[in-house]
């Protein structure tokens, strides 16, 4: 019998092959999929508090149940295996591991929490799927936020201790540990614009958070190496491909400023052991950076085995003239407070052309440009695309989801990854965001990123056409070069 995903959809003559060993995966994050928020000894995270605060999340949605992945992980792993995934990137919920953590002490380790992730790892390995573990994907224990959250260096210290516990428990079977996911979002959306937990709107706090997240990465990376000496240690950043269509010196300066705040304020300390002078100067009116202590930059500047790159959409800026209403189409949600601290003279114009259901412009060139820039500026650094994907308003019709726009988005972005590889960038893998439709932060369940549809009433999973298509790409180890191969089934 020929099942749908086994139909020959991958083209031959018109396909472009990926290099041998290139790893195909898919990704999720704990709070977005697990549910079981009050089970297994788990205590609240900042996202529980935030989502339960009226007005914070579209529809009043919360991650209390989400995809119920906590209980259904065996079924979900079987589905990944059916789609031929070589790797699954998931995150560990810190409040499951040390539920009594305080600013002063990690507290006891919760065996039930570790047991869940241990069972997940075993299930993956039995299915021939390599686990890639993110240690922090935004679900900070609420008790730590109550003591200052990422504005406090004690959060970074506790993070390293927690990272050591997880690496010690899973490091015999997990080869890749990613310390943090997108610290840009944790810092600026959490503490400046407030559209993410903990919902604070204090620009100086956001910059303190940037530093303590960098410190958490450095301390955490060292802790993982102590506990799991053979492991590959990575950090995932959402870097921006920043460009302008303007032609003035002020437009060019807007590019420099946003590049500093989004890219270099993380890349430079982690990979070069210093903060960029221009960012320190730009932000001098917000903070004096006195939270950076002697020796911190050495702690942050740890050897890195790979950099995880998340790319979805371009960032287009121009200088704001100060008179017309400031355009804020940066894709990061509506807030009276900008996440762009010390960038009041920058605006984010709306672009013509295709957009996803998030309102994000579609431009796959950014994927290539970003990967090539990293290759140029940090030669030899292994790169992994740890997230890429798109939300569209999917509907199930007669048991199928014909999400041709997502398939086209994925095809174009995979081709863009391959363009970078062929130009020499050492990209070793690609993780599609996301495996399942899930809790999309402030948008709740209203935005669907999955290649597998989830009915939140019944928890039924339905593989979308894009999921079958991705499986065909994985099987062929090649991406079709023409549109004709986009439609499956
Ligand atoms: C991200 C997040 C994901 C989001 C995805 C779509 O790291 O931004 O990792 O959790 O769901 O990016 O917005």
XYZ file of C-alpha atoms and ligand atoms in Angstrom:
502
model
C 0.000 0.000 0.000
C 1.241 3.448 -0.844
C 0.599 5.970 1.878
C 0.330 9.597 0.940
C 3.748 10.551 2.197
C 5.319 7.773 0.170
C 3.989 9.068 -3.122
C 6.844 10.201 -5.276
C 6.679 13.951 -4.892
C 10.359 14.814 -4.715
C 11.547 15.740 -8.184
C 14.693 14.375 -9.708
C 16.051 16.363 -12.622
C 15.012 19.673 -11.091
C 16.199 18.994 -7.540
C 19.216 20.524 -5.827
C 20.983 18.159 -3.452
C 22.162 19.010 0.062
C 25.622 17.919 1.196
C 25.997 14.465 2.766
C 25.478 14.556 6.529
C 23.207 17.603 6.465
C 20.745 17.111 9.355
C 16.998 17.534 8.846
C 14.984 18.330 11.921
C 12.022 20.041 13.415
C 11.616 22.096 16.577
C 9.255 22.981 19.419
C 9.562 24.605 22.854
C 8.333 23.363 26.225
C 5.758 25.998 27.130
C 4.385 26.040 23.594
C 3.586 22.314 23.386
C 3.820 20.449 26.680
C 0.771 21.476 28.700
C 0.603 19.606 32.036
C 1.463 22.944 33.596
C 0.694 21.846 37.136
C 1.785 18.208 36.816
C 4.961 16.339 37.595
C 5.983 18.791 40.289
C 6.217 21.754 37.890
C 5.837 25.232 39.414
C 4.815 28.397 37.519
C 7.055 30.137 35.040
C 6.813 33.744 33.906
C 4.749 32.540 30.938
C 2.142 30.952 33.230
C 1.815 34.222 35.094
C 1.762 36.292 31.920
C -0.737 34.147 30.019
C -3.063 34.064 33.029
C -3.020 37.863 33.226
C -6.144 39.184 31.445
C -5.396 41.075 28.250
C -1.910 39.729 27.722
C -2.565 36.870 25.274
C -5.000 36.809 22.348
C -8.174 34.957 23.310
C -7.008 34.520 26.889
C -5.127 31.410 25.744
C -2.613 29.769 28.068
C -0.139 26.895 27.871
C -1.979 24.922 30.559
C -2.809 22.164 28.073
C -1.340 23.333 24.743
C -0.619 20.253 22.602
C -0.594 17.937 25.613
C 2.822 16.817 24.341
C 3.747 15.936 27.946
C 1.304 13.037 27.751
C 1.394 12.407 23.997
C 5.112 12.542 23.312
C 5.260 8.897 22.229
C 2.586 9.480 19.583
C 4.368 12.670 18.515
C 7.743 10.966 18.203
C 6.110 8.254 16.082
C 4.745 10.980 13.815
C 8.207 12.553 13.507
C 9.621 9.175 12.611
C 6.933 8.748 9.960
C 8.021 12.064 8.434
C 11.640 10.899 8.431
C 13.029 13.487 10.849
C 16.684 12.963 11.721
C 16.603 15.298 14.724
C 14.144 16.917 17.141
C 14.968 20.176 18.887
C 12.929 20.585 22.062
C 13.392 22.642 25.204
C 13.519 21.683 28.851
C 11.169 23.541 31.196
C 13.345 24.827 34.034
C 10.387 24.850 36.500
C 10.046 21.079 36.017
C 13.680 20.469 36.984
C 14.171 22.699 40.034
C 10.675 23.806 41.055
C 11.818 25.397 44.340
C 14.613 27.526 42.863
C 15.183 30.915 44.488
C 17.598 33.712 43.693
C 19.955 32.329 46.355
C 19.787 28.601 45.720
C 18.843 26.115 43.055
C 16.866 23.984 45.486
C 16.247 20.256 45.189
C 16.204 18.520 41.802
C 12.796 17.131 40.883
C 13.357 13.558 39.719
C 9.951 13.425 38.041
C 10.860 16.395 35.854
C 14.127 14.852 34.723
C 12.389 11.533 34.142
C 10.037 13.091 31.606
C 12.894 14.414 29.453
C 14.878 11.224 29.919
C 11.932 9.202 28.603
C 11.543 11.611 25.678
C 15.230 11.239 24.814
C 14.979 7.454 24.966
C 11.879 7.455 22.781
C 13.646 9.633 20.198
C 16.775 7.524 20.140
C 14.704 4.358 19.749
C 13.052 6.014 16.733
C 16.433 6.926 15.256
C 15.925 10.650 15.933
C 18.737 12.683 17.457
C 17.666 14.924 20.333
C 18.878 18.554 20.403
C 18.124 20.160 23.747
C 17.477 23.864 24.339
C 18.004 24.649 28.017
C 16.110 27.942 28.098
C 13.235 28.796 25.793
C 11.730 31.614 27.845
C 9.959 29.813 30.729
C 11.871 31.381 33.631
C 10.738 30.151 37.063
C 8.447 32.851 38.449
C 10.329 32.911 41.756
C 13.408 34.155 39.910
C 11.456 36.906 38.181
C 10.090 37.949 41.566
C 13.713 38.489 42.616
C 14.541 40.592 39.542
C 14.511 38.081 36.699
C 17.097 38.687 34.006
C 17.950 42.098 35.465
C 19.736 40.182 38.241
C 23.011 38.340 37.782
C 21.825 35.743 40.278
C 19.445 34.475 37.577
C 22.474 33.787 35.363
C 24.226 31.990 38.230
C 21.199 29.790 38.965
C 20.811 29.090 35.226
C 24.319 27.639 35.083
C 23.566 25.335 38.014
C 20.335 24.201 36.384
C 22.156 23.650 33.053
C 24.686 21.440 34.824
C 21.901 19.307 36.315
C 20.244 18.749 32.931
C 23.511 18.085 31.108
C 24.556 15.579 33.784
C 21.253 13.723 33.478
C 20.952 13.678 29.678
C 24.527 14.156 28.483
C 25.120 10.423 28.086
C 22.524 10.415 25.269
C 22.242 14.011 24.033
C 25.006 15.341 21.785
C 23.779 18.921 21.329
C 22.878 21.400 24.064
C 21.710 24.901 23.159
C 22.035 27.212 26.137
C 19.517 29.947 25.262
C 16.917 30.541 22.598
C 16.703 34.073 21.215
C 17.923 36.158 24.150
C 16.917 39.210 22.060
C 13.268 38.308 22.689
C 13.802 37.524 26.375
C 15.473 40.888 26.936
C 13.732 43.392 24.691
C 10.242 41.893 24.341
C 10.210 40.807 27.977
C 11.630 43.948 29.594
C 11.290 46.844 27.074
C 8.146 46.439 24.961
C 6.462 44.063 27.390
C 4.752 41.963 24.706
C 6.389 38.863 26.161
C 6.662 37.689 29.777
C 7.366 39.166 32.227
C 5.788 42.152 30.461
C 7.992 44.900 31.865
C 8.552 48.171 29.984
C 11.861 49.478 31.346
C 14.555 50.115 28.722
C 17.432 50.068 31.223
C 16.197 46.747 32.587
C 16.174 45.339 29.047
C 19.874 46.134 28.632
C 20.692 44.628 32.016
C 18.791 41.563 30.813
C 20.885 41.464 27.628
C 24.047 41.297 29.708
C 22.784 38.741 32.193
C 21.506 36.538 29.378
C 24.943 36.717 27.748
C 26.449 35.846 31.113
C 23.977 32.969 31.521
C 25.080 31.632 28.157
C 28.756 31.761 29.120
C 28.323 30.264 32.582
C 25.862 27.712 31.199
C 28.182 26.676 28.366
C 30.980 26.025 30.851
C 28.595 24.089 33.093
C 27.447 21.871 30.234
C 31.063 21.107 29.338
C 31.795 20.115 32.943
C 28.797 17.810 33.140
C 28.829 16.420 29.588
C 32.401 16.727 28.290
C 31.662 15.283 24.853
C 28.663 17.472 24.109
C 28.378 20.087 21.390
C 27.491 23.458 22.942
C 25.523 25.998 20.943
C 23.605 29.239 21.350
C 20.556 30.154 19.276
C 20.114 33.785 18.226
C 17.412 35.458 16.176
C 19.694 37.572 14.081
C 18.319 40.214 11.790
C 19.102 40.780 8.163
C 18.874 44.556 8.507
C 18.625 46.656 5.400
C 17.281 49.985 4.213
C 15.851 51.275 0.991
C 16.875 54.770 2.006
C 19.964 56.425 0.615
C 20.960 58.971 3.241
C 23.685 58.746 5.848
C 20.926 58.742 8.451
C 19.365 55.646 6.857
C 22.731 53.893 6.939
C 23.080 54.848 10.580
C 19.648 53.350 11.314
C 20.935 50.061 9.887
C 24.065 50.236 12.048
C 22.079 51.000 15.192
C 19.543 48.194 14.780
C 22.276 45.756 13.734
C 24.053 46.636 16.984
C 21.015 46.142 19.195
C 19.864 42.917 17.588
C 22.991 41.195 16.280
C 26.284 42.508 17.591
C 25.286 43.008 21.243
C 25.086 39.197 21.402
C 27.589 38.081 18.740
C 30.467 40.274 19.863
C 30.644 39.352 23.562
C 30.026 35.654 22.837
C 32.418 35.327 19.893
C 34.910 38.166 20.462
C 34.752 38.841 24.208
C 33.710 42.493 23.960
C 30.668 44.716 23.659
C 30.594 46.875 20.529
C 31.691 50.453 21.278
C 28.946 51.933 19.115
C 26.209 50.076 21.026
C 27.645 51.239 24.351
C 27.669 54.794 22.997
C 24.161 54.572 21.495
C 22.704 53.363 24.795
C 24.720 55.603 27.140
C 21.643 57.721 27.822
C 19.728 54.635 28.999
C 22.313 52.889 31.150
C 25.979 53.127 32.069
C 26.347 49.318 31.788
C 27.735 49.231 35.339
C 26.169 45.774 35.716
C 29.083 44.456 33.612
C 31.673 43.329 36.142
C 35.380 42.763 35.648
C 35.867 39.322 34.186
C 32.316 38.957 32.848
C 33.382 39.198 29.224
C 35.866 36.359 29.695
C 33.093 34.271 31.214
C 30.801 35.043 28.258
C 33.488 34.411 25.644
C 33.444 30.602 25.854
C 34.360 28.270 23.016
C 31.238 27.707 20.925
C 30.791 24.549 18.864
C 27.970 25.893 16.737
C 25.768 28.943 16.383
C 22.035 28.377 16.004
C 20.409 30.839 13.623
C 16.663 31.511 13.614
C 15.442 33.379 10.551
C 11.888 34.214 9.522
C 11.700 37.645 7.920
C 13.790 40.677 6.897
C 14.211 43.781 9.056
C 13.848 46.945 7.020
C 14.638 50.307 8.610
C 14.986 53.944 7.720
C 15.714 57.146 9.554
C 12.573 58.672 11.069
C 12.051 62.323 10.227
C 10.378 62.986 13.572
C 7.223 64.493 12.076
C 5.155 61.796 10.329
C 3.848 59.018 12.599
C 6.707 56.607 13.247
C 6.242 53.359 11.292
C 6.655 50.349 13.554
C 6.268 47.340 11.281
C 9.054 45.420 12.960
C 6.934 42.287 13.359
C 7.266 42.249 17.126
C 3.743 43.095 18.183
C 1.942 46.237 19.197
C 3.110 48.086 22.282
C 3.209 51.711 23.321
C 6.784 50.922 24.308
C 9.370 50.123 21.668
C 11.630 47.101 22.039
C 14.279 49.214 20.245
C 15.829 50.987 23.189
C 17.848 54.061 22.233
C 16.628 53.945 18.634
C 13.890 56.567 18.677
C 15.074 57.993 15.372
C 14.651 54.676 13.527
C 11.430 53.523 11.921
C 10.333 50.251 10.379
C 8.400 50.857 7.147
C 5.861 48.404 5.844
C 7.057 46.451 2.831
C 4.966 45.572 -0.190
C 4.757 41.915 -1.186
C 3.935 38.578 0.404
C 3.314 38.350 4.124
C 2.616 35.458 6.455
C -0.305 35.374 8.886
C 2.014 37.064 11.404
C 2.231 40.022 9.022
C 5.901 39.171 8.468
C 7.327 39.935 5.032
C 8.545 36.934 3.111
C 12.047 37.332 1.712
C 14.245 34.252 1.581
C 17.287 36.253 0.485
C 17.726 37.223 4.126
C 18.504 33.615 5.007
C 21.375 33.491 2.546
C 22.676 36.944 3.448
C 22.681 36.201 7.184
C 24.452 32.870 6.853
C 27.051 34.360 4.518
C 27.652 37.318 6.797
C 28.261 34.993 9.749
C 30.589 32.895 7.619
C 32.482 36.020 6.558
C 32.752 37.597 9.995
C 33.255 34.415 12.014
C 35.001 32.000 9.653
C 35.048 28.393 10.725
C 32.057 28.723 13.045
C 29.597 25.886 12.435
C 26.105 27.191 11.706
C 22.779 25.420 12.248
C 19.443 26.860 11.176
C 17.613 26.115 14.426
C 14.310 27.696 13.337
C 12.615 28.723 10.128
C 8.982 28.471 9.127
C 5.767 30.393 8.680
C 2.262 30.847 10.083
C -0.722 30.703 7.761
C -4.442 30.417 8.405
C -4.780 26.706 7.797
C -8.021 24.795 7.523
C -8.647 21.079 7.579
C -10.809 20.000 4.644
C -11.720 16.339 4.383
C -8.747 15.331 6.492
C -6.190 17.378 4.564
C -4.563 20.777 4.963
C -3.559 22.262 1.617
C -1.030 24.794 2.886
C 0.695 25.570 -0.375
C 1.910 28.983 0.837
C 3.846 27.375 3.700
C 5.295 24.804 1.330
C 6.441 27.544 -1.013
C 7.925 29.484 1.913
C 9.843 26.401 3.051
C 11.023 25.575 -0.454
C 12.338 29.089 -1.016
C 14.081 29.257 2.361
C 15.646 25.824 1.960
C 16.930 26.883 -1.436
C 18.333 30.000 0.260
C 20.121 27.845 2.852
C 21.590 25.797 0.028
C 22.726 28.970 -1.751
C 24.726 29.850 1.372
C 26.126 26.333 1.660
C 27.216 26.354 -1.959
C 28.935 29.707 -1.351
C 30.931 28.100 1.456
C 28.947 28.704 4.661
C 29.377 25.709 7.016
C 25.675 25.082 7.663
C 25.156 21.574 8.995
C 21.432 21.334 9.670
C 17.959 22.812 9.393
C 15.146 22.674 11.960
C 11.711 23.536 10.702
C 9.592 25.635 13.062
C 7.388 23.998 13.948
C 6.526 20.350 14.140
C 3.076 20.986 15.678
C 0.778 23.993 15.704
C 1.312 25.396 19.191
C 0.997 28.248 21.694
C 2.416 31.199 19.762
C 3.222 33.352 22.810
C 1.131 36.559 22.884
C -0.851 35.312 19.875
C -1.965 32.207 21.741
C -3.352 29.503 19.472
C -4.445 31.993 16.817
C -1.280 31.520 14.754
C -0.392 28.131 13.322
C 3.256 27.408 12.498
C 3.095 23.597 12.398
C 3.583 21.188 9.542
C 1.226 19.076 11.631
C -2.178 20.587 12.393
C -3.510 20.306 15.939
C -7.204 20.400 16.779
C -7.077 21.927 20.262
C -10.462 20.460 21.222
C -9.684 16.847 20.392
C -5.842 16.984 20.282
C -6.085 15.276 16.911
C -2.950 15.633 14.780
C -3.279 15.980 10.985
C -0.191 16.086 8.802
C -0.424 19.134 6.537
C 0.596 18.994 2.880
C 3.741 20.902 3.892
C 4.571 18.072 6.300
C 4.313 15.469 3.541
C 6.322 17.770 1.312
C 9.058 18.241 3.936
C 9.206 14.461 4.361
C 9.778 14.127 0.627
C 12.604 16.667 0.786
C 14.200 14.796 3.659
C 13.941 11.509 1.774
C 15.425 13.000 -1.380
C 18.024 15.007 0.614
C 17.288 17.661 -1.986
C 15.039 20.627 -2.521
C 12.923 20.957 -5.671
C 13.956 23.813 -7.882
C 10.587 24.427 -9.484
C 7.109 25.263 -8.263
C 5.623 22.253 -10.053
C 6.728 19.921 -7.284
C 5.112 21.888 -4.486
C 1.738 20.222 -4.432
C 1.456 16.792 -2.888
C -1.313 14.270 -2.515
C 11.196 31.995 18.579
C 10.565 31.107 19.055
C 9.407 30.348 18.685
C 8.320 31.077 17.979
C 8.627 31.228 16.524
C 7.541 31.925 15.757
O 12.258 31.382 19.012
O 10.846 33.080 18.232
O 11.547 30.177 19.228
O 9.047 29.961 19.964
O 7.147 30.364 18.125
O 9.772 31.979 16.369
O 7.342 33.197 16.258
